[in-house]
Amino acid sequence: MSRPLPLGVTFPFDWGFVPSTLAPDGDPLDALVMWDVPSYPGVVVPCRAIGVLQVEQNKTRGDSSQRVRNDRVLSMPVDARREQTLGSIDALPTRVRQELETFTLAATALEGKDVRIVGWGDAAEALELVRESAVPANTR
């Protein structure tokens, strides 16, 4: 609600965040759940990471000349039936990856974030990012 998408742009799949994380941009770690079932705000979907879209942008708080990572973890629901064969980011068609990159750029086009796509990481890199972003339980 605080940041509407530009007209004509819609979220691909389900978009959300990894609970109890803090990413380098100061927000919870962004996550994309790749399935064809709509959910609603507040739903926690048990997932497995399949990859990460690596994104860099200027800082929106403080010194905006500095760059910060704002990666997006791509995940699959643990119990997905249709998508269960999609075990890695390499299994995604090139066109789908290009569309996710284009969405990322289009969704932030009017936000003054100067977003750049850095690349793609595999499931191990995505899981490591989740681990690095985890907020210790005693600081929540």
Tab-separated table of C-alpha atoms in Angstrom:
chain	number	residue	atom	x	y	z
A	1	MET	CA	0.000	0.000	0.000
A	2	SER	CA	2.829	2.410	0.745
A	3	ARG	CA	4.426	1.873	-2.647
A	4	PRO	CA	1.984	1.074	-5.426
A	5	LEU	CA	3.328	-0.586	-8.545
A	6	PRO	CA	3.365	1.439	-11.763
A	7	LEU	CA	0.193	1.041	-13.825
A	8	GLY	CA	0.167	-2.197	-15.818
A	9	VAL	CA	2.736	-3.930	-13.583
A	10	THR	CA	1.610	-6.831	-11.396
A	11	PHE	CA	3.471	-9.032	-8.966
A	12	PRO	CA	4.583	-12.346	-10.467
A	13	PHE	CA	3.672	-15.317	-8.286
A	14	ASP	CA	3.425	-14.545	-4.545
A	15	TRP	CA	5.699	-11.837	-3.210
A	16	GLY	CA	6.690	-11.433	0.415
A	17	PHE	CA	9.600	-11.744	2.813
A	18	VAL	CA	11.459	-14.253	4.959
A	19	PRO	CA	10.256	-13.840	8.566
A	20	SER	CA	12.815	-12.927	11.247
A	21	THR	CA	15.395	-11.629	8.775
A	22	LEU	CA	17.052	-8.279	8.166
A	23	ALA	CA	18.626	-7.750	4.740
A	24	PRO	CA	21.423	-5.268	3.963
A	25	ASP	CA	18.839	-2.709	2.766
A	26	GLY	CA	17.346	-2.577	6.282
A	27	ASP	CA	14.140	-4.460	5.418
A	28	PRO	CA	13.262	-8.140	5.841
A	29	LEU	CA	14.755	-10.326	3.106
A	30	ASP	CA	12.523	-10.252	0.016
A	31	ALA	CA	11.136	-13.575	-1.188
A	32	LEU	CA	9.191	-14.761	-4.200
A	33	VAL	CA	7.111	-17.929	-3.825
A	34	MET	CA	6.866	-19.561	-7.238
A	35	TRP	CA	3.498	-21.291	-7.393
A	36	ASP	CA	0.155	-20.810	-9.048
A	37	VAL	CA	-1.932	-20.552	-5.869
A	38	PRO	CA	-2.871	-17.110	-4.597
A	39	SER	CA	-2.435	-16.449	-0.906
A	40	TYR	CA	-3.109	-13.363	1.183
A	41	PRO	CA	-1.138	-11.105	3.569
A	42	GLY	CA	-0.022	-12.749	6.775
A	43	VAL	CA	0.206	-16.289	5.430
A	44	VAL	CA	3.467	-18.083	6.194
A	45	VAL	CA	4.262	-20.640	3.502
A	46	PRO	CA	6.934	-23.259	4.338
A	47	CYS	CA	9.331	-23.134	1.383
A	48	ARG	CA	12.672	-24.296	0.094
A	49	ALA	CA	15.030	-21.875	-1.608
A	50	ILE	CA	15.872	-22.612	-5.249
A	51	GLY	CA	17.919	-19.509	-6.045
A	52	VAL	CA	18.418	-15.798	-5.613
A	53	LEU	CA	18.066	-12.800	-7.909
A	54	GLN	CA	20.972	-10.567	-6.925
A	55	VAL	CA	20.024	-6.889	-6.959
A	56	GLU	CA	21.885	-3.712	-6.053
A	57	GLN	CA	20.436	-0.254	-5.465
A	58	ASN	CA	21.315	3.079	-3.944
A	59	LYS	CA	20.568	3.434	-0.233
A	60	THR	CA	17.173	4.920	0.482
A	61	ARG	CA	18.076	5.851	4.069
A	62	GLY	CA	21.087	7.968	4.928
A	63	ASP	CA	23.782	8.406	2.268
A	64	SER	CA	21.954	7.722	-1.017
A	65	SER	CA	25.255	7.724	-2.934
A	66	GLN	CA	26.157	4.383	-1.329
A	67	ARG	CA	25.061	1.115	-2.929
A	68	VAL	CA	23.368	-1.700	-1.032
A	69	ARG	CA	22.211	-5.195	-1.956
A	70	ASN	CA	18.473	-5.891	-2.134
A	71	ASP	CA	18.408	-9.520	-3.262
A	72	ARG	CA	15.255	-11.591	-3.776
A	73	VAL	CA	15.130	-15.236	-2.706
A	74	LEU	CA	13.217	-17.450	-5.131
A	75	SER	CA	11.491	-20.308	-3.379
A	76	MET	CA	9.083	-23.162	-3.864
A	77	PRO	CA	6.484	-24.327	-1.350
A	78	VAL	CA	7.611	-27.526	0.341
A	79	ASP	CA	4.311	-29.185	-0.576
A	80	ALA	CA	3.921	-27.810	-4.111
A	81	ARG	CA	2.609	-30.515	-6.406
A	82	ARG	CA	2.847	-28.891	-9.831
A	83	GLU	CA	6.164	-27.202	-9.201
A	84	GLN	CA	7.909	-30.023	-7.332
A	85	THR	CA	10.144	-30.797	-10.319
A	86	LEU	CA	11.542	-27.254	-10.257
A	87	GLY	CA	14.465	-28.025	-8.014
A	88	SER	CA	16.923	-25.316	-9.011
A	89	ILE	CA	17.193	-21.914	-10.587
A	90	ASP	CA	18.763	-23.575	-13.630
A	91	ALA	CA	15.441	-25.316	-14.307
A	92	LEU	CA	13.746	-21.930	-14.814
A	93	PRO	CA	13.398	-21.039	-18.475
A	94	THR	CA	15.581	-18.126	-19.579
A	95	ARG	CA	12.439	-16.173	-20.470
A	96	VAL	CA	11.087	-16.474	-16.902
A	97	ARG	CA	14.393	-15.209	-15.482
A	98	GLN	CA	14.355	-12.290	-17.925
A	99	GLU	CA	10.779	-11.454	-16.943
A	100	LEU	CA	11.649	-11.503	-13.224
A	101	GLU	CA	14.562	-9.153	-13.904
A	102	THR	CA	12.302	-6.856	-15.936
A	103	PHE	CA	9.648	-6.882	-13.198
A	104	THR	CA	12.260	-5.933	-10.600
A	105	LEU	CA	13.389	-2.965	-12.675
A	106	ALA	CA	9.848	-1.882	-13.598
A	107	ALA	CA	8.516	-2.161	-10.024
A	108	THR	CA	11.137	0.278	-8.777
A	109	ALA	CA	11.293	2.578	-11.805
A	110	LEU	CA	9.511	5.461	-10.049
A	111	GLU	CA	11.081	4.981	-6.612
A	112	GLY	CA	14.440	6.688	-7.271
A	113	LYS	CA	16.349	3.563	-6.258
A	114	ASP	CA	18.674	3.174	-9.286
A	115	VAL	CA	18.262	-0.607	-9.266
A	116	ARG	CA	20.701	-2.863	-11.096
A	117	ILE	CA	20.571	-6.609	-11.646
A	118	VAL	CA	23.848	-8.149	-10.436
A	119	GLY	CA	23.134	-11.749	-11.436
A	120	TRP	CA	21.679	-15.028	-10.234
A	121	GLY	CA	22.720	-17.356	-7.447
A	122	ASP	CA	21.864	-20.985	-6.841
A	123	ALA	CA	19.980	-22.585	-3.953
A	124	ALA	CA	23.087	-22.789	-1.762
A	125	GLU	CA	23.699	-19.049	-2.183
A	126	ALA	CA	20.051	-18.303	-1.393
A	127	LEU	CA	20.160	-20.422	1.764
A	128	GLU	CA	23.391	-18.748	2.860
A	129	LEU	CA	21.767	-15.332	2.339
A	130	VAL	CA	18.820	-16.397	4.522
A	131	ARG	CA	21.215	-17.597	7.229
A	132	GLU	CA	23.272	-14.382	7.090
A	133	SER	CA	20.087	-12.275	7.291
A	134	ALA	CA	18.566	-14.153	10.240
A	135	VAL	CA	17.880	-11.965	13.261
A	136	PRO	CA	18.879	-13.698	16.512
A	137	ALA	CA	15.861	-14.629	18.620
A	138	ASN	CA	17.064	-12.593	21.617
A	139	THR	CA	17.098	-9.349	19.561
A	140	ARG	CA	13.598	-9.595	18.044
